[in-house]
Short mmCIF file of C-alpha atoms in Angstrom, two decimals:
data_model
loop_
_atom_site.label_atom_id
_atom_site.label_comp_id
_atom_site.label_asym_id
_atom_site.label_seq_id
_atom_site.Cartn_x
_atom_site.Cartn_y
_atom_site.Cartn_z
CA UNK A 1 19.80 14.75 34.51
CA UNK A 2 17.14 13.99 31.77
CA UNK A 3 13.72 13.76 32.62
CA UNK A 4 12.77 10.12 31.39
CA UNK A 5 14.77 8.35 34.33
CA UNK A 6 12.43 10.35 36.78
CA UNK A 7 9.40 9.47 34.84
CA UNK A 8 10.51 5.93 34.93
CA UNK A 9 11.35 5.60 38.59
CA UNK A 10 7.71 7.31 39.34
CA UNK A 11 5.19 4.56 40.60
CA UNK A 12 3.10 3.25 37.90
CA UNK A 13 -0.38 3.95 37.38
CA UNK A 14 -2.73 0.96 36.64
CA UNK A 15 -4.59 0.81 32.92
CA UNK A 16 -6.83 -1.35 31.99
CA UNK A 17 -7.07 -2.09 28.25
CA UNK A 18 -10.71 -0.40 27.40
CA UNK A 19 -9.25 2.47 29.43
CA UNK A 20 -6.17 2.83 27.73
CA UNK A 21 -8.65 2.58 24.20
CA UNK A 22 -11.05 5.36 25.73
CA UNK A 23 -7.73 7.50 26.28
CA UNK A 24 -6.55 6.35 22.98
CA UNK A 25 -9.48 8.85 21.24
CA UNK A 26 -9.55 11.69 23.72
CA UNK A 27 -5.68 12.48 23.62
CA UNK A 28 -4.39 12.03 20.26
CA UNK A 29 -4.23 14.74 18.31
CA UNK A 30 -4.57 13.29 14.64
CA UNK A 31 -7.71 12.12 15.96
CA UNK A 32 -8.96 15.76 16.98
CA UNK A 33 -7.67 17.45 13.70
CA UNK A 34 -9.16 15.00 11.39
CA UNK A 35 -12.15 15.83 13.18
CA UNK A 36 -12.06 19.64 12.65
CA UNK A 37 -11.20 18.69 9.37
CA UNK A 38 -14.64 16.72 8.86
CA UNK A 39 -16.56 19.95 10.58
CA UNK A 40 -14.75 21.92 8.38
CA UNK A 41 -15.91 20.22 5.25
CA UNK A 42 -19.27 20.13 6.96
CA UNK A 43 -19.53 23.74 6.66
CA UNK A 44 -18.15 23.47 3.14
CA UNK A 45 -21.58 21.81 2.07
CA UNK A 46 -23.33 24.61 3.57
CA UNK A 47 -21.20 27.05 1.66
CA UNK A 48 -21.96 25.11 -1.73
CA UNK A 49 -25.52 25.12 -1.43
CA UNK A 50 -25.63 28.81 -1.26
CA UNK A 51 -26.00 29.09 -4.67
CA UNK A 52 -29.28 28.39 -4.69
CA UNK A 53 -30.48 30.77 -2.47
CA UNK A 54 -32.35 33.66 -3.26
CA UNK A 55 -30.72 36.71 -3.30
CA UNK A 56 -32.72 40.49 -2.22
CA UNK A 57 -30.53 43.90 -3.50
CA UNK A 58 -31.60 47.00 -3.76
CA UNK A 59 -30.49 50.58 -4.32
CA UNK A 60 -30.88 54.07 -3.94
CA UNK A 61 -29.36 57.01 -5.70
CA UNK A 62 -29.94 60.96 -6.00
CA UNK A 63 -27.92 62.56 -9.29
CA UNK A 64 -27.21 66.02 -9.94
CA UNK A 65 -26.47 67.71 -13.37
CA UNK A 66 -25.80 71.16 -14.80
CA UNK A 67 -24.98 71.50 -18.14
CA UNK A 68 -25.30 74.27 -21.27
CA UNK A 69 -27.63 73.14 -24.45
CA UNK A 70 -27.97 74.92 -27.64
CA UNK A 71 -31.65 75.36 -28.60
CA UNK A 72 -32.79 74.84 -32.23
CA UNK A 73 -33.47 78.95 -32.11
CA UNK A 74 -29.63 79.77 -31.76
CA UNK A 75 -29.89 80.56 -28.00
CA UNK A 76 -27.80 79.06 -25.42
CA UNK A 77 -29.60 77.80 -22.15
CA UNK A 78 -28.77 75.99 -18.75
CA UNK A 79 -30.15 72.44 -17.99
CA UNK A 80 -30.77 71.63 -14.20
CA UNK A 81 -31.20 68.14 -13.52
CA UNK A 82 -31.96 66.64 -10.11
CA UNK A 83 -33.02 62.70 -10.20
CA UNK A 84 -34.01 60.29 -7.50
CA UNK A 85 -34.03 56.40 -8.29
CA UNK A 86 -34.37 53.58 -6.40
CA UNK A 87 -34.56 49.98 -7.15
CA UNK A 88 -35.02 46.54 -5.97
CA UNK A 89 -34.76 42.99 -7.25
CA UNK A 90 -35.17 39.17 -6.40
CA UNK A 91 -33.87 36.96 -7.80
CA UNK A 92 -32.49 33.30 -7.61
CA UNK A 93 -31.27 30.19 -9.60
CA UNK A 94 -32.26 27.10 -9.14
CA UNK A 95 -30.87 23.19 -9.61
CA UNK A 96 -32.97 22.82 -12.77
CA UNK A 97 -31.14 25.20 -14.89
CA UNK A 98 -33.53 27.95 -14.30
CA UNK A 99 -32.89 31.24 -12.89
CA UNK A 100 -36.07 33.99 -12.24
CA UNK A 101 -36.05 37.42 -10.85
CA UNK A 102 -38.42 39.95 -9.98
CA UNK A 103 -37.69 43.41 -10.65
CA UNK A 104 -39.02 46.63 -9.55
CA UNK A 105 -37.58 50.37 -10.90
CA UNK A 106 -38.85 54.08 -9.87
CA UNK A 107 -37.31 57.34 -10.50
CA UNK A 108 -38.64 61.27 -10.18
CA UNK A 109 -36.60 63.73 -12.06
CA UNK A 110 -37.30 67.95 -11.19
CA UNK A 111 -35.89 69.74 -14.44
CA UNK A 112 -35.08 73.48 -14.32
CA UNK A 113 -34.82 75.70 -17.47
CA UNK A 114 -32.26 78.90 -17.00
CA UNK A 115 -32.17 81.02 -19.76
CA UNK A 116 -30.13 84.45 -20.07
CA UNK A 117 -31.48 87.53 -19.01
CA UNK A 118 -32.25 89.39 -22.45
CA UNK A 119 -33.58 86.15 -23.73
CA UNK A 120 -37.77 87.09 -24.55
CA UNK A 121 -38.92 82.99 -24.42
CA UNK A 122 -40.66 82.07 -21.38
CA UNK A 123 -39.86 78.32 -20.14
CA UNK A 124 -41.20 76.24 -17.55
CA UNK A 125 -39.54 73.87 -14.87
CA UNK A 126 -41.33 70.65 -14.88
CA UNK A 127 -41.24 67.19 -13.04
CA UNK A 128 -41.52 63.21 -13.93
CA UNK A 129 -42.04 60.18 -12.61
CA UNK A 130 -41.29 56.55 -13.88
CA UNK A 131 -42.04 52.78 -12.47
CA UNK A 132 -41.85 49.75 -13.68
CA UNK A 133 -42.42 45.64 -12.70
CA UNK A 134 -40.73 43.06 -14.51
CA UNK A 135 -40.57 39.18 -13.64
CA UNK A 136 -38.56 37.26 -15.97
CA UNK A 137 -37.78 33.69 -16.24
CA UNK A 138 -34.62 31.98 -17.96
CA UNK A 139 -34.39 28.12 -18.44
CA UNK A 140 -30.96 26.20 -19.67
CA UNK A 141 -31.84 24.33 -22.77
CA UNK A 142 -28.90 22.44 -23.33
CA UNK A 143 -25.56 23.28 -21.06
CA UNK A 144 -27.39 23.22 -17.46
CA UNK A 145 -30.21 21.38 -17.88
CA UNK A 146 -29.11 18.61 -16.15
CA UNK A 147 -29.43 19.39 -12.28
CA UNK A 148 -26.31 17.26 -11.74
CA UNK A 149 -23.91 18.84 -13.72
CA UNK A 150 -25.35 22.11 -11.76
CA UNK A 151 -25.03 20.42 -8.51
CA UNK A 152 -21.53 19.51 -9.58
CA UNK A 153 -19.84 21.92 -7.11
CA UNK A 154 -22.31 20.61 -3.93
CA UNK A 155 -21.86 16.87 -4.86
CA UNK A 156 -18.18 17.70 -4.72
CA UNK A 157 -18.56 19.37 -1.53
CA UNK A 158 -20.08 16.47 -0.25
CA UNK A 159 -17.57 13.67 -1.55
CA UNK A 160 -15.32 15.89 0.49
CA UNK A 161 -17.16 16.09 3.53
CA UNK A 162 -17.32 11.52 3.18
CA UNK A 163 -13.75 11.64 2.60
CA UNK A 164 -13.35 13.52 5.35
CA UNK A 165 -15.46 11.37 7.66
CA UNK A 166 -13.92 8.33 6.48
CA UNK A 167 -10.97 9.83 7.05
CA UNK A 168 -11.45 10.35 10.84
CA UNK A 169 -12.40 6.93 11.50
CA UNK A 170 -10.06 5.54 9.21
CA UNK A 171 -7.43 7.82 11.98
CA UNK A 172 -9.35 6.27 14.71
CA UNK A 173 -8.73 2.65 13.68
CA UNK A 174 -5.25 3.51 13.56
CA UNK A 175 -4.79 5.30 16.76
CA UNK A 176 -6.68 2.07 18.08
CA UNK A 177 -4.51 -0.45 16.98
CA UNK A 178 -1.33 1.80 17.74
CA UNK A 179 -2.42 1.95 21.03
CA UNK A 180 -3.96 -2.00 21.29
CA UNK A 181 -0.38 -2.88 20.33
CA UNK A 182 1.17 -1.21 22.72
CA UNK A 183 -0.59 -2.50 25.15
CA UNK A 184 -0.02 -5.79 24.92
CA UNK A 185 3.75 -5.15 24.33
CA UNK A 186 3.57 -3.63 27.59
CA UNK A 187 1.95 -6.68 29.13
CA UNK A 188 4.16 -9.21 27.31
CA UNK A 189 7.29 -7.27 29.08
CA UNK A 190 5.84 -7.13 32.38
CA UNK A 191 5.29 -10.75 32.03
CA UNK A 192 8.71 -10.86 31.24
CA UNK A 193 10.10 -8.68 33.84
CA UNK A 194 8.29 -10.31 36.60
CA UNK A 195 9.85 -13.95 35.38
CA UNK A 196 13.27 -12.80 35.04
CA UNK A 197 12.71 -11.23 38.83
CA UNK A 198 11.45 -14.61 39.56
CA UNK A 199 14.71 -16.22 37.90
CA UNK A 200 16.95 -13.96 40.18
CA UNK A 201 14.98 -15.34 43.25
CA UNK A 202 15.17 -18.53 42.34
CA UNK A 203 18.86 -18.69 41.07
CA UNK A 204 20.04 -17.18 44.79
CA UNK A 205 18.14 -19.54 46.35
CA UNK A 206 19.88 -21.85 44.54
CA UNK A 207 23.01 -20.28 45.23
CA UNK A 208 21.90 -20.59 48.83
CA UNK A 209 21.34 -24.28 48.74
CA UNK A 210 24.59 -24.94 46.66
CA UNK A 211 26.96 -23.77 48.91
CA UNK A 212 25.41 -25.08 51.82
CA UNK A 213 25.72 -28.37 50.12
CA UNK A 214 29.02 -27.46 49.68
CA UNK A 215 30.09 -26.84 53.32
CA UNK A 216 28.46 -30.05 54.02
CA UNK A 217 30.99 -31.98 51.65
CA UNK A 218 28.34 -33.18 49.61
CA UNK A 219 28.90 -30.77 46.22
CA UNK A 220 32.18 -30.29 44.20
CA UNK A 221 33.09 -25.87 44.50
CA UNK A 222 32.85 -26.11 40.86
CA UNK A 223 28.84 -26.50 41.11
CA UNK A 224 29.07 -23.35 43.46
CA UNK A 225 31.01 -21.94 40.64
CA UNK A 226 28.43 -22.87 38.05
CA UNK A 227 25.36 -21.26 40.04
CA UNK A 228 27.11 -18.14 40.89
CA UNK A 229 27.32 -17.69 37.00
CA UNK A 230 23.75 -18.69 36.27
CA UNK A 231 22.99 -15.48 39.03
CA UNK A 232 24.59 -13.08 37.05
CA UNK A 233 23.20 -14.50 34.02
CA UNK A 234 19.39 -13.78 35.69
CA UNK A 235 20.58 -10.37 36.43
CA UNK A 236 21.73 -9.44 33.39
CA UNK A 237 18.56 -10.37 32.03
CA UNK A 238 16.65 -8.78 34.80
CA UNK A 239 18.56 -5.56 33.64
CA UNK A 240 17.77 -6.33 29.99
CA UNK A 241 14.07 -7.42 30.44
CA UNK A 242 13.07 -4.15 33.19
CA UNK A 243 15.09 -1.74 30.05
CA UNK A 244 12.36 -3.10 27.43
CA UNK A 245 9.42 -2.62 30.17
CA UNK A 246 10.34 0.88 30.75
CA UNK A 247 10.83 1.62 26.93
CA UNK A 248 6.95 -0.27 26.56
CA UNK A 249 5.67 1.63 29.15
CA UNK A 250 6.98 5.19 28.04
CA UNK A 251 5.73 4.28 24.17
CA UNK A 252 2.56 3.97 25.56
CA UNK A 253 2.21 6.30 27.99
CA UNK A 254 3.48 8.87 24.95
CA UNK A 255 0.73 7.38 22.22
CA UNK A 256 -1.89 8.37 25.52
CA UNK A 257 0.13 12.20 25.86
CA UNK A 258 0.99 11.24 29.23
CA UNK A 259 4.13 12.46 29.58
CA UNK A 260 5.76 9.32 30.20
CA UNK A 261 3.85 8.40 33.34
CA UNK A 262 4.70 5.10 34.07
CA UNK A 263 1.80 2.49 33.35
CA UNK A 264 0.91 -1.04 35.07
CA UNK A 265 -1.23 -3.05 32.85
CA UNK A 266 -4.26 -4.59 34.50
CA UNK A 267 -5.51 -6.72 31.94
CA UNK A 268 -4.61 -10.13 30.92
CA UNK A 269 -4.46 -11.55 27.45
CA UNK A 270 -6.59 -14.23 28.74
CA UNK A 271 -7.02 -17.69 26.85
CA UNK A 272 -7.25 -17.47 22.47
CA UNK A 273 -10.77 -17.17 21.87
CA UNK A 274 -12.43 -19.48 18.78
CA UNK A 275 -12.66 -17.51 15.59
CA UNK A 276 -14.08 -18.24 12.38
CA UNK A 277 -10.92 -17.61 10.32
CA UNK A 278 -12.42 -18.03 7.06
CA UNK A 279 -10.20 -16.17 4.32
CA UNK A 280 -12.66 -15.18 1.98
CA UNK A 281 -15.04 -14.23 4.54
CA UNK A 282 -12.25 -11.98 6.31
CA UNK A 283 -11.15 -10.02 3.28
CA UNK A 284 -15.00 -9.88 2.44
CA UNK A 285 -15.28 -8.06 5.65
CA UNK A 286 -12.45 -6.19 5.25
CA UNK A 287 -12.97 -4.75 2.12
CA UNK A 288 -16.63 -3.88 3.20
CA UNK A 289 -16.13 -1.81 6.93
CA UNK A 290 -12.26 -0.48 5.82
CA UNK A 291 -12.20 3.23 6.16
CA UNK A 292 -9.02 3.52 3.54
CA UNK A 293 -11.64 1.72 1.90
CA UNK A 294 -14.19 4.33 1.95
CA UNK A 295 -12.01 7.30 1.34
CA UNK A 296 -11.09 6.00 -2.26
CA UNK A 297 -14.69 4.99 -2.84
CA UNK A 298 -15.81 8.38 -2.49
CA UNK A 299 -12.49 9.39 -4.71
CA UNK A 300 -13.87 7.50 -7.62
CA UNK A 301 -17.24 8.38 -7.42
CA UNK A 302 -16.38 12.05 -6.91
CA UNK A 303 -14.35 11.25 -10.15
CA UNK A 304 -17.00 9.52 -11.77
CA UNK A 305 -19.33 12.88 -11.52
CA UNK A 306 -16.58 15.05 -12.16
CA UNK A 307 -16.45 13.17 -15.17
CA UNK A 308 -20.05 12.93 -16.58
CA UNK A 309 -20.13 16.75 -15.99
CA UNK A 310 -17.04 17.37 -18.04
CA UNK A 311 -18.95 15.67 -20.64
CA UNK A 312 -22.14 17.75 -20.55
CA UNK A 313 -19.56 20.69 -20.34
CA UNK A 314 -19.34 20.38 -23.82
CA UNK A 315 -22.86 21.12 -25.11
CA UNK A 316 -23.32 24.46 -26.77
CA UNK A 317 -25.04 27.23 -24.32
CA UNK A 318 -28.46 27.76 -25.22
CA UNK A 319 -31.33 29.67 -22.85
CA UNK A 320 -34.38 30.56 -23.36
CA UNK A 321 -36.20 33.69 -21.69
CA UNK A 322 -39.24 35.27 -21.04
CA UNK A 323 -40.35 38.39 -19.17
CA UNK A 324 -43.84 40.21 -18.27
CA UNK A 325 -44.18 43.36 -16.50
CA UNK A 326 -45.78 46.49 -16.64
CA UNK A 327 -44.73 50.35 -16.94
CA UNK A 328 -45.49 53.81 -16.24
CA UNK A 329 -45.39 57.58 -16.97
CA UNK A 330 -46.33 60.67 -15.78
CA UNK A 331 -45.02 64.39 -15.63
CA UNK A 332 -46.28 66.99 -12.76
CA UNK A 333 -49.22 67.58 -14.29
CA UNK A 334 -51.09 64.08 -14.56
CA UNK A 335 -49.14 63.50 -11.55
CA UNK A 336 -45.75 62.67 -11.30
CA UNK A 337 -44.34 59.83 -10.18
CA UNK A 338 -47.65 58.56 -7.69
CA UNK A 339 -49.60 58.18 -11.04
CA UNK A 340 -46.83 56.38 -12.79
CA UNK A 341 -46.93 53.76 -10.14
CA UNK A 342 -50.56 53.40 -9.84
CA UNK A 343 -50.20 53.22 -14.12
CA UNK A 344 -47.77 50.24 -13.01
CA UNK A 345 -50.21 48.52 -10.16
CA UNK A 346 -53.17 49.27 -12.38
CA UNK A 347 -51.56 46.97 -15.17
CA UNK A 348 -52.37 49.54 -18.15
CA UNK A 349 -49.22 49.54 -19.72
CA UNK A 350 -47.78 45.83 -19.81
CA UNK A 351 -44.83 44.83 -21.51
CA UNK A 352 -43.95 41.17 -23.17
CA UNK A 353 -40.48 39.92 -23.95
CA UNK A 354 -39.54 36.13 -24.87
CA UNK A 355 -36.02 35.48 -26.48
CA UNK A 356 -32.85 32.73 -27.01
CA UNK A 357 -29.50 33.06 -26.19
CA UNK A 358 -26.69 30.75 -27.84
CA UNK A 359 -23.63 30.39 -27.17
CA UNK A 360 -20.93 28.06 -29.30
CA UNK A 361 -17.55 27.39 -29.10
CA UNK A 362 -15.93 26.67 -32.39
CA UNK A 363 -13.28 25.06 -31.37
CA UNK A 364 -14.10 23.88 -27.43
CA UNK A 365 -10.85 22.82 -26.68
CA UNK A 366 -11.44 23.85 -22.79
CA UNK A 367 -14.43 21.57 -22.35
CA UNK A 368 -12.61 18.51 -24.03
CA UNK A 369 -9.59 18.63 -22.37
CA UNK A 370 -11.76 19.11 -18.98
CA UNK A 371 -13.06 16.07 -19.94
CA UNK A 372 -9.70 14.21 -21.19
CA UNK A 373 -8.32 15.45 -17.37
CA UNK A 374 -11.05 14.28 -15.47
CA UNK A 375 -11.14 10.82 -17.73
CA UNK A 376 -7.46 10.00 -16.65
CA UNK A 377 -8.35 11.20 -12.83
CA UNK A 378 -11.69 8.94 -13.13
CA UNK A 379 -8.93 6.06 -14.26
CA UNK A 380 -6.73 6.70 -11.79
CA UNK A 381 -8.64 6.65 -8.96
CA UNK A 382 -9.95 3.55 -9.88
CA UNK A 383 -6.14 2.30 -10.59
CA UNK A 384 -6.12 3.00 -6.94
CA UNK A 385 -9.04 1.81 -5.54
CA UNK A 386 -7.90 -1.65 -6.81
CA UNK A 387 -4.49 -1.78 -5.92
CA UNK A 388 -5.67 -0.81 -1.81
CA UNK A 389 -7.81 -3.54 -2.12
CA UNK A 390 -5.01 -5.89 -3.27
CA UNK A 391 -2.81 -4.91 -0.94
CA UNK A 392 -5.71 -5.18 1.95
CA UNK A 393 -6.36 -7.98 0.78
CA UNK A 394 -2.87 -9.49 0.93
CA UNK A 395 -2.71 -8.01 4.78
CA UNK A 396 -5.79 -10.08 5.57
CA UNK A 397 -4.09 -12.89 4.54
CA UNK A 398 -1.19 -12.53 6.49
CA UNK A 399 -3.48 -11.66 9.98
CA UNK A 400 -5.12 -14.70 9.21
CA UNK A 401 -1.93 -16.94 8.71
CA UNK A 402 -0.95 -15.10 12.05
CA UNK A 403 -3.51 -15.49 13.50
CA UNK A 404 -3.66 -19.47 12.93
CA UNK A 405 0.22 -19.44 13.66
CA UNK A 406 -0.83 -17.84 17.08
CA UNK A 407 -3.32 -20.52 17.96
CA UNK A 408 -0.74 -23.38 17.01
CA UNK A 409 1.75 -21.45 18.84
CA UNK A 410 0.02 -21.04 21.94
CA UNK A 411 -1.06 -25.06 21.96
CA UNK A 412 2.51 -26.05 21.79
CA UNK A 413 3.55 -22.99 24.57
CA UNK A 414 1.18 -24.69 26.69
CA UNK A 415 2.53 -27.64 26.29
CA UNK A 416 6.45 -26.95 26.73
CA UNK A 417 5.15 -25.25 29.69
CA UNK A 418 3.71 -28.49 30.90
CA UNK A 419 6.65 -30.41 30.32
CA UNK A 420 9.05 -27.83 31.86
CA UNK A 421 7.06 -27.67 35.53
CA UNK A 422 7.25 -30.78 35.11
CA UNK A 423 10.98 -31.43 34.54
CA UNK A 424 11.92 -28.75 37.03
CA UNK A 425 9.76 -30.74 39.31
CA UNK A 426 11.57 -34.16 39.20
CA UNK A 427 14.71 -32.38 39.27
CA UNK A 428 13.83 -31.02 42.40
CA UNK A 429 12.90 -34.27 43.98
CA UNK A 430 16.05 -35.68 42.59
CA UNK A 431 17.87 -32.90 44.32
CA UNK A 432 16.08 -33.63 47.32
CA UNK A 433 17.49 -37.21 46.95
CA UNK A 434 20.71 -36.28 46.54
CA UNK A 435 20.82 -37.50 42.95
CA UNK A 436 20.46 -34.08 40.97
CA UNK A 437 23.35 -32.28 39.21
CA UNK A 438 23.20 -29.39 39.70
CA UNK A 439 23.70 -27.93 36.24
CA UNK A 440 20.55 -29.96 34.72
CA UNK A 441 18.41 -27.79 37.91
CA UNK A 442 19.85 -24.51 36.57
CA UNK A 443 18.76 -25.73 32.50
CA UNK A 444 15.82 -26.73 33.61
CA UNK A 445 14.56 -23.65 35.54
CA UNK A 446 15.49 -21.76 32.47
CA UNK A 447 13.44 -23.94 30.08
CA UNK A 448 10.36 -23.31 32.64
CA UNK A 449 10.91 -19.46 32.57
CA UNK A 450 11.43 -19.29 28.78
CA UNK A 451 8.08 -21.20 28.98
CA UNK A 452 6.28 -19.22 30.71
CA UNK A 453 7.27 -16.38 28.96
CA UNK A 454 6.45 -17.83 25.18
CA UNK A 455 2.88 -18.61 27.00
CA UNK A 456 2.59 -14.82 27.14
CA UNK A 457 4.12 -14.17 23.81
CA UNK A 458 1.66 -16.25 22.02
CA UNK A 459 -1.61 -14.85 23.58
CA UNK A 460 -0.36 -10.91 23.11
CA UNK A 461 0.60 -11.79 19.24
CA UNK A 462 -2.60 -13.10 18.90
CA UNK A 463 -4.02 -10.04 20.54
CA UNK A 464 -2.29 -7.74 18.67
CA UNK A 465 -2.76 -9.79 15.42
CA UNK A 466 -6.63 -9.44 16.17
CA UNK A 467 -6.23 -5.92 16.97
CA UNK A 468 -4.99 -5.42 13.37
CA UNK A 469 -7.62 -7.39 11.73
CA UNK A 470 -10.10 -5.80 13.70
CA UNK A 471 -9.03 -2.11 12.60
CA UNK A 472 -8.32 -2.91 8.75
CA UNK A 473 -12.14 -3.94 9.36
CA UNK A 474 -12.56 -0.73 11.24
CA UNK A 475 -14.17 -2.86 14.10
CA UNK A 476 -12.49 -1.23 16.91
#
């Protein structure tokens, strides 16, 4: 045995429609990820601007060397080498093009001099320090001086992160509607279920009456005849109507992850409320608060500054630079390396350094077709951007047709259900009369419960042609 008959026979739970919207968000899962996805690209942006930050290193070393040299008197002697450096730097680029860094270098060095053992020269070990502190300072002349061709990569993390926004409302609006349409499909066939119910009741009854009229001599058996058939025609739609309530509820209940619970609607479509179903105005609307909208906004402008980079991509690389520090030296005697720094802090021995750097491309082909891609990207996302607003525009048009159709429809529901109470009214006082035929009864019980149902009909498709509006708006 399957498990959806169970679910279905279960007793329904009652939903209201702003609860059934709440649940809507909470439980759908394409809702969820496109939110992860917009935290993800959040975190993206913070990632970008990294670049900028300032960056501390430093390092440490201790080297060890042994080797033979040759002096210039024939002799042969071994060179003991044991240095310790250490180093530290900060440094950073910036927006503008310009990068700076601040640069500090030390290192003591303890030399011994081995010579061989018959060897008459007399040699000393000896010791040396060394510091130095340079700040230096480059600036993009031409390539990267424009801050947004070097903010390229964050203004790209950003269209990404609006896309991605856009993108989970644009999934709400959709889960919204799904879920609005459901709803009133569901309420539209429990309207219908209860009326063919109502039909079954009412055709027995009839049944009832019939044959008693029947015994009595008054009716021909052919009338009993005709109302048994119009009984199992009420049934047959009683089993047709409950089969598409069950398959509403169980769509909904599944858009809500409920596992099929079966649901009771608890709110009513209620009477058409007066819109201002100006066209121009709607698609104005639309095209303003759509979040498909959005997303391909952000496309083109994304494009757009992908573009005017490419273009600046194509200047020749040109920096200047300019440095200022100061140095210092000192062997064991004067000091070693403590005097060598204070030679450094004490600013005796500065040192000066400004220079240009450029860089050409003879033949630059990677820059211009950069810029030939992003040109035809630029164009197509703009190809698109107008062909979603035709084609919202175009839906707009249709809701609004619908939506006017709905109203009419409604008007002349009301109406047929006027005329059909009233029908079945007379021909129940001409039954009561003896006058009736029976088979004009029957018709005319059906016309009031097709009626009644078409009442419903009209005020959930103009529900659910609001609903649409309403999210291609992204008013929900």
């Amino acid at each position: 045995m399957t498990l959806l008959p169970l679910l279905l026979a279960a007793e329904a739970q009652p939903l209201s429609y702003e609860q059934a919207l709440a649940l809507a968000i909470e439980a759908n899962p394409d809702v969820a990820m496109a939110q992860m996805d917009a935290q993800a690209a959040e975190s993206r942006v913070m990632s970008a601007q990294s670049v900028w930050d300032p960056y501390l290193t430093a390092n440490l070393g201790r080297a060890y060397n042994l080797s033979e040299q040759r002096a210039d008197f024939g002799f042969y002697y071994e060179l003991e080498t044991t240095s310790l450096m250490w180093s530290s730097q900060l440094a950073q680029t910036l927006p503008t093009g310009t990068s700076w860094s601040l640069d500090w270098q030390n290192s003591s060095q303890d030399v011994g001099v081995q010579l061989e053992a018959d060897n008459l020269f007399e040699v000393e070990d000896f010791a040396s320090g060394s510091s130095s502190l340079t700040a230096s300072v480059t600036q993009q002349v031409l390539k990267g001086h424009r801050m947004a061709y070097n903010l390229q990569a964050i203004n790209s993390a950003k269209a990404s992160l609006t896309i991605a926004e856009a993108s989970v409302e644009q999934q709400r609006q959709t889960v919204l509607s799904e879920v609005a349409s459901a709803y009133w499909d569901l309420v539209y066939a429990g309207e219908a279920l209860a009326t063919a119910r109502e039909a079954v009741d009412v055709a027995q009854e009839e049944q009832r009456i019939v044959a008693a009229q029947l015994d009595a001599g008054n009716m021909a058996p052919v009338e009993l005849t005709r109302v048994q058939a119009a009984v199992a025609q009420t049934q047959l739609a009683l089993i047709e109507s409950d089969n598409l309530h069950q398959a509403a509820s169980y769509r909904l209940s599944t858009l809500l992850a409920m596992d099929g619970t079966p649901l009771e609607p608890t709110t009513e479509p209620g009477d058409i409320p007066t819109l201002d179903l100006d066209l121009g105005r709607a698609i104005e609307a639309t095209l303003a608060g759509n979040p498909g909208i959005k997303v391909q906004e952000a496309l083109v402008a994304n494009a757009e500054a992908n573009l005017a980079s490419a273009k600046h991509g194509r200047l020749p690389t040109l920096s200047v630079t300019g440095s200022a520090g100061w140095r210092g030296y000192d062997d064991e005697v004067g000091g070693g390396y403590s005097a060598a720094r204070s030679e450094v802090f004490g600013r005796q021995f500065p040192t000066r350094y400004v220079g240009a750097d450029l860089s050409v491309p003879l033949l630059n082909r990677a820059a211009r077709g950069e810029m030939n891609a992003q040109a035809a990207e630029t164009m197509s996302a703009e190809y698109q951007l107008q062909q979603l607003e035709q084609t919202l525009s175009e839906q707009v048009a249709g809701l609004v047709r619908d939506l006017e159709t709905a109203t009419r429809r409604l008007e002349l529901a009301e109406l047929n259900l006027r005329l059909a109470e009233e029908t079945l009214a007379a021909e129940k006082a001409l039954q009561n009369a003896g006058r009736a035929i029976q088979k004009d009864i029957l018709a005319a019980q059906r016309e009031r419960d097709a009626a009644r149902v078409e009442v419903v009909k009209a005020r959930t498709d103009f529900q659910k042609s609001l609903v649409t509006l309403e999210g291609l708006q992204g008013r929900l």
